[in-house]
PDB file of C-alpha atoms in Angstrom:
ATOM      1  CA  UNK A  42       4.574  -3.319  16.114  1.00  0.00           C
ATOM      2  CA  UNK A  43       2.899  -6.287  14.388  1.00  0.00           C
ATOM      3  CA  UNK A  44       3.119  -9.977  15.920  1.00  0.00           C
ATOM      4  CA  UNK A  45       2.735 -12.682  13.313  1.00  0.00           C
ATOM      5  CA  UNK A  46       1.662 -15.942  15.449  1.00  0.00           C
ATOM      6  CA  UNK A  47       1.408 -19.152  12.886  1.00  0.00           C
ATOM      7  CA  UNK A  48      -0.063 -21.857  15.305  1.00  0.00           C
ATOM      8  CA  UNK A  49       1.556 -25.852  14.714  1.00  0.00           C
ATOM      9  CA  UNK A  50       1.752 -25.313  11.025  1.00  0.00           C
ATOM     10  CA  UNK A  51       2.377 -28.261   9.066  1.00  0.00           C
ATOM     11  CA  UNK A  52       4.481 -27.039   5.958  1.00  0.00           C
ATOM     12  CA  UNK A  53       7.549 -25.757   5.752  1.00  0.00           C
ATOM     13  CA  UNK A  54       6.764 -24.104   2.223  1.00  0.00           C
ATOM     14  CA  UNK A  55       4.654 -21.914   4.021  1.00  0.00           C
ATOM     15  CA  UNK A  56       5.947 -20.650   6.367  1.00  0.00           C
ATOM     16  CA  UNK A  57       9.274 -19.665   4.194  1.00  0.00           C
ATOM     17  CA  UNK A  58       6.499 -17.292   2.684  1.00  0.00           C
ATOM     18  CA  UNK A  59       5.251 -16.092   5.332  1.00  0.00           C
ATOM     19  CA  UNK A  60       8.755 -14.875   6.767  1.00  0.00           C
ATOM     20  CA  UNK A  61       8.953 -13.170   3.368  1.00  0.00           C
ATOM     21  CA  UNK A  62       6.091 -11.749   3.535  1.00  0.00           C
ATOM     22  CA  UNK A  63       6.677 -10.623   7.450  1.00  0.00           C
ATOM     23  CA  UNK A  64      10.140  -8.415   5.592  1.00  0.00           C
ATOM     24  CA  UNK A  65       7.827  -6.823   2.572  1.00  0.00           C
ATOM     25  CA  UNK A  66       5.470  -5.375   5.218  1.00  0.00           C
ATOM     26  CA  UNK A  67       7.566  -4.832   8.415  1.00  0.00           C
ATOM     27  CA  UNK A  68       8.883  -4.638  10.809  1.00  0.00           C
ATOM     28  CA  UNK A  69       6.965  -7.696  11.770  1.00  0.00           C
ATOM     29  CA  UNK A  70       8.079 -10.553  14.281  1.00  0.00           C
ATOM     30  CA  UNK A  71       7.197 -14.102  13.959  1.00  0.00           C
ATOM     31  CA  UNK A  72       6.436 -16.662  16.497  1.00  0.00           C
ATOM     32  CA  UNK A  73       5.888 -20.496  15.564  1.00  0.00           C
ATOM     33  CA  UNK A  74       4.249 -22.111  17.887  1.00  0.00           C
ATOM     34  CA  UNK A  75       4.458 -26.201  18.521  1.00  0.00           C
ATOM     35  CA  UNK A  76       5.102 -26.866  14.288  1.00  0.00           C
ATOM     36  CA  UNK A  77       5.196 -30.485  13.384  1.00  0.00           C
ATOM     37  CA  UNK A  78       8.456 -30.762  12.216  1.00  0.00           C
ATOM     38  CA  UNK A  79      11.076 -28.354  14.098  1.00  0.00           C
ATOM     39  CA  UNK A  80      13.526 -29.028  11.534  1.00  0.00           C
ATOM     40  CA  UNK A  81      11.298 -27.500   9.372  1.00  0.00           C
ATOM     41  CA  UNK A  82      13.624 -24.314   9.392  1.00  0.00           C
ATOM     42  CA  UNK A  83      16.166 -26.486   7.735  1.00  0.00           C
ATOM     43  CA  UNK A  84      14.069 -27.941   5.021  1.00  0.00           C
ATOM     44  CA  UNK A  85      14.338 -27.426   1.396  1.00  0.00           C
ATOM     45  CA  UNK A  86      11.243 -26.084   0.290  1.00  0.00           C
ATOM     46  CA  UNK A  87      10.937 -23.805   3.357  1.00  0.00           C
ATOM     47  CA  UNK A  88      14.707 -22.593   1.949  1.00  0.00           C
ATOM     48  CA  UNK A  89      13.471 -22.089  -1.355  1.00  0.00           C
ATOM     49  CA  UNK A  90      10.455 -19.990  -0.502  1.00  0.00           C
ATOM     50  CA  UNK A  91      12.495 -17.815   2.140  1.00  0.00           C
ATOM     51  CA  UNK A  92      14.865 -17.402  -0.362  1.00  0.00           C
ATOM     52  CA  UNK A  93      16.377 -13.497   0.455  1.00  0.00           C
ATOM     53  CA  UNK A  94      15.268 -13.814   4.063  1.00  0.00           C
ATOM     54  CA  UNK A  95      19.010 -12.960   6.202  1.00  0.00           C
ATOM     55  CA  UNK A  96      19.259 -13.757   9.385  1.00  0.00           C
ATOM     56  CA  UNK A  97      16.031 -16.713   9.778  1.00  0.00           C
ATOM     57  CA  UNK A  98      16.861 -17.717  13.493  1.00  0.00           C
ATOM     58  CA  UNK A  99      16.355 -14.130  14.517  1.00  0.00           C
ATOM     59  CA  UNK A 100      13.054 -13.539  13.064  1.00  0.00           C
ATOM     60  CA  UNK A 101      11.481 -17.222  13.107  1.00  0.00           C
ATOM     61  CA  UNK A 102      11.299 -17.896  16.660  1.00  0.00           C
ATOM     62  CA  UNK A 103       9.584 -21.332  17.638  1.00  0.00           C
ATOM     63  CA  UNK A 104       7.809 -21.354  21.299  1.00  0.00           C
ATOM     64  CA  UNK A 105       5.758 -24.256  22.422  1.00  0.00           C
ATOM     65  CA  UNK A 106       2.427 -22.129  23.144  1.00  0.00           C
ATOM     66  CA  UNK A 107       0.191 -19.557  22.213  1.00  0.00           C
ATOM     67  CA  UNK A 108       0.601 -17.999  25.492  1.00  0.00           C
ATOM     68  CA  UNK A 109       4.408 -17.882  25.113  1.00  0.00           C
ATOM     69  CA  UNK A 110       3.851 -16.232  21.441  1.00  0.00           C
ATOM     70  CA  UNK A 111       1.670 -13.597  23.034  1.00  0.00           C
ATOM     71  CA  UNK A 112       3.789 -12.692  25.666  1.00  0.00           C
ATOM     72  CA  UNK A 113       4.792  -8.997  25.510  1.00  0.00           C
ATOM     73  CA  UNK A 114       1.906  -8.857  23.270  1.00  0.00           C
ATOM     74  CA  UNK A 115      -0.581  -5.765  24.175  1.00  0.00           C
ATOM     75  CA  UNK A 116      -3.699  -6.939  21.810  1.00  0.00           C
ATOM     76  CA  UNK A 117      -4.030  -9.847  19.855  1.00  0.00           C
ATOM     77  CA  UNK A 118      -6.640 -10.903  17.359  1.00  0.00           C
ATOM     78  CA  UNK A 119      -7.078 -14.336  15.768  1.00  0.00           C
ATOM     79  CA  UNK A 120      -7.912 -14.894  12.288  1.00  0.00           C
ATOM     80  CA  UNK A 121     -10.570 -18.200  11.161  1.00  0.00           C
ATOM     81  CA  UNK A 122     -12.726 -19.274   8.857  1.00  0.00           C
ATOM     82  CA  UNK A 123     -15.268 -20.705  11.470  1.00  0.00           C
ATOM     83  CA  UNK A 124     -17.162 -19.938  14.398  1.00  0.00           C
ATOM     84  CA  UNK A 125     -16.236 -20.626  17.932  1.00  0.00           C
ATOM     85  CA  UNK A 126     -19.084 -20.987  20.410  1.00  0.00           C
ATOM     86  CA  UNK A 127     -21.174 -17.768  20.491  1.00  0.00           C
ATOM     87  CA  UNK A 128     -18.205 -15.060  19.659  1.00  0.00           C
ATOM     88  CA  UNK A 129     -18.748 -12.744  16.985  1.00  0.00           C
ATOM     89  CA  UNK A 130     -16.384 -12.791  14.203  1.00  0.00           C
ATOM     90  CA  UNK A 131     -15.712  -9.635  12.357  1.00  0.00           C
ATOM     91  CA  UNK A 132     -15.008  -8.875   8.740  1.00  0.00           C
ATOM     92  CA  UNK A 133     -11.592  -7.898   8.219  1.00  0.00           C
ATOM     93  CA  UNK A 134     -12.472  -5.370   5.486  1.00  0.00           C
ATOM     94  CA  UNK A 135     -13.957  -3.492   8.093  1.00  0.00           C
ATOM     95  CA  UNK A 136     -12.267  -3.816  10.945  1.00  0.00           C
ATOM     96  CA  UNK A 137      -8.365  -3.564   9.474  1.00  0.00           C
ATOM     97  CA  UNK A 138      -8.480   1.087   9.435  1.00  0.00           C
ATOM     98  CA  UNK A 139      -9.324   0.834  13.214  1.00  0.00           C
ATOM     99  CA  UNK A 140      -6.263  -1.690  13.745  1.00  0.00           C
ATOM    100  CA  UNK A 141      -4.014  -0.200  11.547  1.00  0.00           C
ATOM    101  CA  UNK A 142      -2.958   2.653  13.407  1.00  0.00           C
ATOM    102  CA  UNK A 143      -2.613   0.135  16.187  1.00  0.00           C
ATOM    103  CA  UNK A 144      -0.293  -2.281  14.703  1.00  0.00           C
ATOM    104  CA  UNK A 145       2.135   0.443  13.669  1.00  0.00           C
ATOM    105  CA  UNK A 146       2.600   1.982  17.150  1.00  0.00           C
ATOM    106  CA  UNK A 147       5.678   1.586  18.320  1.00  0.00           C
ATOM    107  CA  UNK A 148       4.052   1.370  21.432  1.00  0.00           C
ATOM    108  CA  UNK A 149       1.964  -1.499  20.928  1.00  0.00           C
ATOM    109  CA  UNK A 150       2.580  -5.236  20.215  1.00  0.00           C
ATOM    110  CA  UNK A 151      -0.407  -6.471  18.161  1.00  0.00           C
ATOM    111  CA  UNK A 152      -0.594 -10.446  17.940  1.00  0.00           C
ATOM    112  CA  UNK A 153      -1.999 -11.795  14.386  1.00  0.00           C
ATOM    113  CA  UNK A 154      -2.914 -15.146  15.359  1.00  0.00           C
ATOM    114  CA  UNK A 155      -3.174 -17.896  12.127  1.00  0.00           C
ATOM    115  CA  UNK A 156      -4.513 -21.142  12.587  1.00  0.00           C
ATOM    116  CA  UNK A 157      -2.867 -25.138  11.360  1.00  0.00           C
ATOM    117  CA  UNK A 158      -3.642 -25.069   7.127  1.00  0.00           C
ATOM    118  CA  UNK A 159      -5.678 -27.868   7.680  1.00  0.00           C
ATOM    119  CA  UNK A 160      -7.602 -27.699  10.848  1.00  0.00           C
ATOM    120  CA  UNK A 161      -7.247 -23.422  11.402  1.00  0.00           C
ATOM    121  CA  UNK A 162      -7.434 -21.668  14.680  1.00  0.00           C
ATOM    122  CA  UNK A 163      -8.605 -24.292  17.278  1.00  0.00           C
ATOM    123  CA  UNK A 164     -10.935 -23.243  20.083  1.00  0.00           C
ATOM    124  CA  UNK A 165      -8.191 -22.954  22.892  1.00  0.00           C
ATOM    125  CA  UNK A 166      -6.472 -21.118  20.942  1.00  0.00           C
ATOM    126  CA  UNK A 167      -9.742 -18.683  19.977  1.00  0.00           C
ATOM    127  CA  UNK A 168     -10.179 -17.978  23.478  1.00  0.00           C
ATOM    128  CA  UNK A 169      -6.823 -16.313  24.401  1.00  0.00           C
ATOM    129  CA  UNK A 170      -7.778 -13.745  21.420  1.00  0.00           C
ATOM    130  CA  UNK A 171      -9.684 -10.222  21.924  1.00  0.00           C
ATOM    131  CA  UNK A 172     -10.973 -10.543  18.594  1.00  0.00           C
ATOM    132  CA  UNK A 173     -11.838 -12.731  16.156  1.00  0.00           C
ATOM    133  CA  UNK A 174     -11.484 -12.224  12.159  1.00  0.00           C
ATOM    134  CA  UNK A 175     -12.580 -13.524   8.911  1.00  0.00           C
ATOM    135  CA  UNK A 176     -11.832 -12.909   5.429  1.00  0.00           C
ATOM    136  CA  UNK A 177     -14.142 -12.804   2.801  1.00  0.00           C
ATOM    137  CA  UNK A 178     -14.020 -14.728   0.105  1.00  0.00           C
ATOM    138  CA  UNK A 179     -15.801 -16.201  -2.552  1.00  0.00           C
ATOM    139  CA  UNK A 180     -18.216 -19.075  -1.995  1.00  0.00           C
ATOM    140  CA  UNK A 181     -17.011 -21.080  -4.866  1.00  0.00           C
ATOM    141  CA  UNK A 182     -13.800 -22.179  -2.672  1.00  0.00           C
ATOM    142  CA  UNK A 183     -13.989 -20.726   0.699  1.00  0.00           C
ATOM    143  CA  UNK A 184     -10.388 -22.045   1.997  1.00  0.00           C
ATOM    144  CA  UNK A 185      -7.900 -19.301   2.004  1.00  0.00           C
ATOM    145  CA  UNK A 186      -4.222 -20.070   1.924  1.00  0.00           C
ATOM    146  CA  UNK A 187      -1.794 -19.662   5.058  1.00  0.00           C
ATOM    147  CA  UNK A 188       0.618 -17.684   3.478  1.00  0.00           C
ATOM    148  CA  UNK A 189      -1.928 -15.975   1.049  1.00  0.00           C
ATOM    149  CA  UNK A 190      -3.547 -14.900   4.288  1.00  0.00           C
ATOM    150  CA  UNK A 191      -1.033 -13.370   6.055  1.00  0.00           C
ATOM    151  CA  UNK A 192       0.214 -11.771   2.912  1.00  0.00           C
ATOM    152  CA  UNK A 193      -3.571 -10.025   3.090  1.00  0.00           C
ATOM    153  CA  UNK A 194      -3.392  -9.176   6.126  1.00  0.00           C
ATOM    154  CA  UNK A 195       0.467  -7.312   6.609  1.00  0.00           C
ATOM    155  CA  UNK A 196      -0.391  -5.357   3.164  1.00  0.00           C
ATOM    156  CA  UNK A 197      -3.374  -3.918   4.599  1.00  0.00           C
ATOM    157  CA  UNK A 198      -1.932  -3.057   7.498  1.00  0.00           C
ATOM    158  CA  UNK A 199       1.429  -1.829   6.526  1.00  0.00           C
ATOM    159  CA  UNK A 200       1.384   2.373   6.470  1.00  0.00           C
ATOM    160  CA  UNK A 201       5.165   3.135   5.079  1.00  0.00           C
ATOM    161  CA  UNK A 202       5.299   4.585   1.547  1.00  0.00           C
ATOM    162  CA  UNK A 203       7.554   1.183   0.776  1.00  0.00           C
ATOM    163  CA  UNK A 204      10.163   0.845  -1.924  1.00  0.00           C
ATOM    164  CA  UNK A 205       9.608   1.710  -5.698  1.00  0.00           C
ATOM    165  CA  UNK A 206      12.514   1.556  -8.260  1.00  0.00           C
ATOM    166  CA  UNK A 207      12.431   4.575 -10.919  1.00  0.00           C
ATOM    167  CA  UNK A 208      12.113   4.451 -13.938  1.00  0.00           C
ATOM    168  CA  UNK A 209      15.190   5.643 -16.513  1.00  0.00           C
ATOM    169  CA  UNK A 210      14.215   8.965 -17.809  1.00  0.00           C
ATOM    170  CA  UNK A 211      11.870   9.727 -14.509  1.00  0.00           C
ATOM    171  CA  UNK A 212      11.362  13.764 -14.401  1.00  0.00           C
ATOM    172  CA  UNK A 213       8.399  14.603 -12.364  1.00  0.00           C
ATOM    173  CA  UNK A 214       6.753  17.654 -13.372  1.00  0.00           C
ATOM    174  CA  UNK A 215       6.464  20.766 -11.402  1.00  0.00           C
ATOM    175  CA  UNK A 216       3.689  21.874  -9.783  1.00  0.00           C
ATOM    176  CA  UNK A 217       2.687  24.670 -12.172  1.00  0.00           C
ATOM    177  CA  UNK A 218       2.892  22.624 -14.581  1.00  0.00           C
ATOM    178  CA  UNK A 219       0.461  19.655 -12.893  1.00  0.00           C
ATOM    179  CA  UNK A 220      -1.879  22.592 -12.452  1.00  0.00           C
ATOM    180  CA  UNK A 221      -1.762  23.445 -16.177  1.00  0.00           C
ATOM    181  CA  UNK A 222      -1.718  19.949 -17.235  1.00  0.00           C
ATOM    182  CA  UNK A 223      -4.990  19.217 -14.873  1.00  0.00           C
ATOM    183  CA  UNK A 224      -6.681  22.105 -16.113  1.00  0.00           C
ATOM    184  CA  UNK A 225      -6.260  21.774 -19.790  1.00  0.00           C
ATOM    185  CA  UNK A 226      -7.426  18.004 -19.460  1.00  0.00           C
ATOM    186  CA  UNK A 227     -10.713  19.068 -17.250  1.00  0.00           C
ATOM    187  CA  UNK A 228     -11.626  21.912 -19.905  1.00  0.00           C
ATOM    188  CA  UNK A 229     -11.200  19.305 -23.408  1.00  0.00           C
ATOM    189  CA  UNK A 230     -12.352  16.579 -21.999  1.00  0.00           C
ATOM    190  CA  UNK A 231     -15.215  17.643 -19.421  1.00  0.00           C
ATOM    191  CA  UNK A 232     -16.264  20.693 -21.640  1.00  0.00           C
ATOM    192  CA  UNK A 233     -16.084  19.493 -25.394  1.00  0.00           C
ATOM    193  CA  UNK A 234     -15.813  15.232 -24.777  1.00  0.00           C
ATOM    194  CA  UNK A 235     -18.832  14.938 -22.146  1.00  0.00           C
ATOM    195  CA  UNK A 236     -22.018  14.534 -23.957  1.00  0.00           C
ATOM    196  CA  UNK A 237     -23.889  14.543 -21.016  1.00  0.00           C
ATOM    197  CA  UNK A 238     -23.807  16.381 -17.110  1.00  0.00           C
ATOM    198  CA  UNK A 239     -23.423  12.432 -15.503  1.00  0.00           C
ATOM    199  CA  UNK A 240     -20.424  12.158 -18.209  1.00  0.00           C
ATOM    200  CA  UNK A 241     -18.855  16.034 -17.194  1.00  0.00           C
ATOM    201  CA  UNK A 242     -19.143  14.768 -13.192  1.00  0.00           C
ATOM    202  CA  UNK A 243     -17.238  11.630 -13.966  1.00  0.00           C
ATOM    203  CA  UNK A 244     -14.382  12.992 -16.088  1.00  0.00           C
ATOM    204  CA  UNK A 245     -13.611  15.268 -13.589  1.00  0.00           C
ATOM    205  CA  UNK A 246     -13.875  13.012 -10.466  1.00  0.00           C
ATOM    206  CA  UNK A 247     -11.224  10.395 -12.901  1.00  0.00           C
ATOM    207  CA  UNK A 248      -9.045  13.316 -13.224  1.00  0.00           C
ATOM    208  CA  UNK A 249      -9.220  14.282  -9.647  1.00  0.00           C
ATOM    209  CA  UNK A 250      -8.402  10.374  -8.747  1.00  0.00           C
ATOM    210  CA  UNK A 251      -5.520  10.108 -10.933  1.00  0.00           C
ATOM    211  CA  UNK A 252      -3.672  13.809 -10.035  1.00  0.00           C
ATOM    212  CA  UNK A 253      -4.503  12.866  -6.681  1.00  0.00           C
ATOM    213  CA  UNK A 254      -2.648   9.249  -6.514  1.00  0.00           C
ATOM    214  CA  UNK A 255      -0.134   9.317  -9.385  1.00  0.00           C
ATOM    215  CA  UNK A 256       3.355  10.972  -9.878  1.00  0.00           C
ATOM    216  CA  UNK A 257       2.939  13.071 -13.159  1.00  0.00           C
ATOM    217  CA  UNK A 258       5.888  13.034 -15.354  1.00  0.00           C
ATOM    218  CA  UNK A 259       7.164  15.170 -17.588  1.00  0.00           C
ATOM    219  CA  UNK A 260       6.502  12.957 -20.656  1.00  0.00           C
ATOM    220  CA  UNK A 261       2.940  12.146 -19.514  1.00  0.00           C
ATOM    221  CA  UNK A 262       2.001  15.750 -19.673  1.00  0.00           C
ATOM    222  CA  UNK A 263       3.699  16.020 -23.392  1.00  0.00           C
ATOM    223  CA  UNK A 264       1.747  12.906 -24.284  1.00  0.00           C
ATOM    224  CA  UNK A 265      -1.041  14.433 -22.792  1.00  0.00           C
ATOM    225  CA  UNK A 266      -1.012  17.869 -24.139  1.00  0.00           C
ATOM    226  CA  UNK A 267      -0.503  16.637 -27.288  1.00  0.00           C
ATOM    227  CA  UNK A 268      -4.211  14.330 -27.465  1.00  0.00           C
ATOM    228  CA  UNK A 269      -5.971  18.065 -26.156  1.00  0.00           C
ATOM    229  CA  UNK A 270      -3.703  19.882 -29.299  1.00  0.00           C
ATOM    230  CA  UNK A 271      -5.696  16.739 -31.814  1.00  0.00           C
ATOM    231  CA  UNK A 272      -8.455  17.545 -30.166  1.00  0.00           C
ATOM    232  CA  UNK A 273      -8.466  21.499 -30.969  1.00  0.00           C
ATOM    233  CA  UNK A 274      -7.488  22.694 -27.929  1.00  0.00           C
ATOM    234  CA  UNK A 275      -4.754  25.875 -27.718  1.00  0.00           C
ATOM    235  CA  UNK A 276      -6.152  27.000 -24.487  1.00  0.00           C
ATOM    236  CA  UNK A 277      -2.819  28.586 -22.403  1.00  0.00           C
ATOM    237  CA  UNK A 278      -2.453  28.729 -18.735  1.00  0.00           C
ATOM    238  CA  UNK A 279      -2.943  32.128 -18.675  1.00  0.00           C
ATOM    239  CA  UNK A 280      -6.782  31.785 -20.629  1.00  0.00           C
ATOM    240  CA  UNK A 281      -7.090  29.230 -17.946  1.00  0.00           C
ATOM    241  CA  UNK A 282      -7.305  31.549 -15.152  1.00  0.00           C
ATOM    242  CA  UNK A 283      -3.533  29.883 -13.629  1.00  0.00           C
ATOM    243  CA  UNK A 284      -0.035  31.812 -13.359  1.00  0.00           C
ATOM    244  CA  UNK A 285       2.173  32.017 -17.132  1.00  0.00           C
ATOM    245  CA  UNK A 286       3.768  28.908 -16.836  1.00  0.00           C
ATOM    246  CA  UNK A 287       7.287  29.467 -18.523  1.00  0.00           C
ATOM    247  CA  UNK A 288      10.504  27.749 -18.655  1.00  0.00           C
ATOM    248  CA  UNK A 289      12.867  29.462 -17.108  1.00  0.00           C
ATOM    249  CA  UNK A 290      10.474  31.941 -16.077  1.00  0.00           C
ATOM    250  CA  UNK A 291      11.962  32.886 -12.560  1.00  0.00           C
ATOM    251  CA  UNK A 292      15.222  33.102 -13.772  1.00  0.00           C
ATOM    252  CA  UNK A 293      13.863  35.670 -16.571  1.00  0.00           C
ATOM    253  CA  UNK A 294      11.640  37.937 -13.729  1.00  0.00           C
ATOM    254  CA  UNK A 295      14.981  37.801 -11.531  1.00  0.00           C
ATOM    255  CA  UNK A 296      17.259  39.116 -14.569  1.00  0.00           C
ATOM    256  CA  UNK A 297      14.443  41.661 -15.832  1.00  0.00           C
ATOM    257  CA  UNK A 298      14.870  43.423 -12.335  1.00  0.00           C
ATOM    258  CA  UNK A 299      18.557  43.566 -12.488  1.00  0.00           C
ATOM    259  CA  UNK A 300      18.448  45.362 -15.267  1.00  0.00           C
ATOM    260  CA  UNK A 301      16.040  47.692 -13.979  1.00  0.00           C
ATOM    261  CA  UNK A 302      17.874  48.214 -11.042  1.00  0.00           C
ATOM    262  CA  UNK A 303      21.187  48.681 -12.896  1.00  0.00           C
ATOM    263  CA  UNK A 304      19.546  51.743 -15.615  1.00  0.00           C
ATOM    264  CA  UNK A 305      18.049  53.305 -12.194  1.00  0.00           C
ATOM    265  CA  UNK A 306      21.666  53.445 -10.970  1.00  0.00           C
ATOM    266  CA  UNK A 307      23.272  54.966 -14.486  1.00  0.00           C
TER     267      UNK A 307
END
């Protein structure tokens, strides 16, 4: 379980992100410790930017102290932009896989400490971490946003497949036909396209990205065959080297021995 801990932040626009954000890439508490305005719960702008977010008294919980906010906790790692004393700081990029797995254990209670926006995580605060964090940015403006910050930090650490709305007309194709589809594309495009072996290599890697990641649809692979057919290609799964791919095919094998076992029979 993930622990969002926003330390005596200052605006309420903020922090109505941030308890949006903690909802896109939950489940995720969030602790407020010491803010400069309690009735910053009640304030317009923090309404406007939680707009969606039901039941805000349950998940924005105000405690006077980071030690409060941690309680329960079973790790907790602070995120700044500066150095504190002689601890190391480590980049996030590279420490976020090993935490990952961490923060989503039901098990575990993983405290993501976030300093003030104006004077970040202070050194008492620094000290009650295990570890301390920095993103990288760029050095024309090194200041990273509250709420853009936490935002980084729950997407990169959230592991659930999430929500995606489909599209009208969404048929994914089978597998045979991915296969076939793959295939066809490696042989025009790696084998006729590629002028050169660096070229063939990355063709095929794209491909092998792309089949890999995406959800083929049924259109895509007419779209598709259709650029290999204008490119001269009449290649069928079968010259391939892959099983006939035919509609209905199944249905066709099943009814062919039917009818063999029905004239064995007469």
């Amino acid at each position: 379980m993930k622990r969002v801990v926003l330390m005596r932040p200052s605006g309420p626009r903020n922090v109505g992100m941030v308890a949006r954000v903690c909802l896109n890439f939950g489940p995720c508490e969030l602790r407020i410790v010491a803010p400069e305005r309690r009735s910053l719960l009640v304030h317009p702008d923090f309404e406007q930017m939680a707009h969606g977010v039901l039941e805000i008294e349950a998940l924005c919980v105000i405690v006077p102290d980071l030690k409060t906010a941690l309680e329960g906790c079973t790790h907790a790692v602070g995120f700044t932009g500066r150095t504190h004393d002689d601890r190391m700081r480590v980049d996030w990029r590279e420490y976020q896989a090993g935490l990952r797995e961490r923060a989503n254990d039901a098990e575990e209670r993983v405290a993501l400490v976030f300093g003030n926006e104006a004077m970040g995580l202070e050194k008492q605060d620094a000290a009650l971490c295990h570890e301390l964090v920095h993103i990288r940015t760029a050095k024309v403006h090194t200041s990273l946003n509250l709420a853009m910050a936490v935002g980084i930090v729950l997407s990169d650490l959230y592991s659930d497949t999430g929500h995606r709305p489909r599209e009208r007309g969404f048929r994914p194709i089978r597998a045979e036909a991915r296969e076939y589809l793959k295939a066809n594309l490696k042989h025009v495009f790696a084998e006729q396209v590629a002028r050169t072996p660096a070229a063939r290599r990355d063709i095929l890697n794209s491909f092998q990205r792309v089949f890999s990641r995406a959800q083929i649809e049924d259109r895509d692979a007419r779209a598709w065959h259709l650029m290999t057919r204008a490119l001269g290609s009449t290649l069928t799964p079968k010259e391939l080297g892959l099983a006939l791919h035919e509609r209905r095919g199944r249905r066709r094998a099943a009814q062919a021995k039917a009818r063999a076992r029905d004239s064995k029979k007469d």
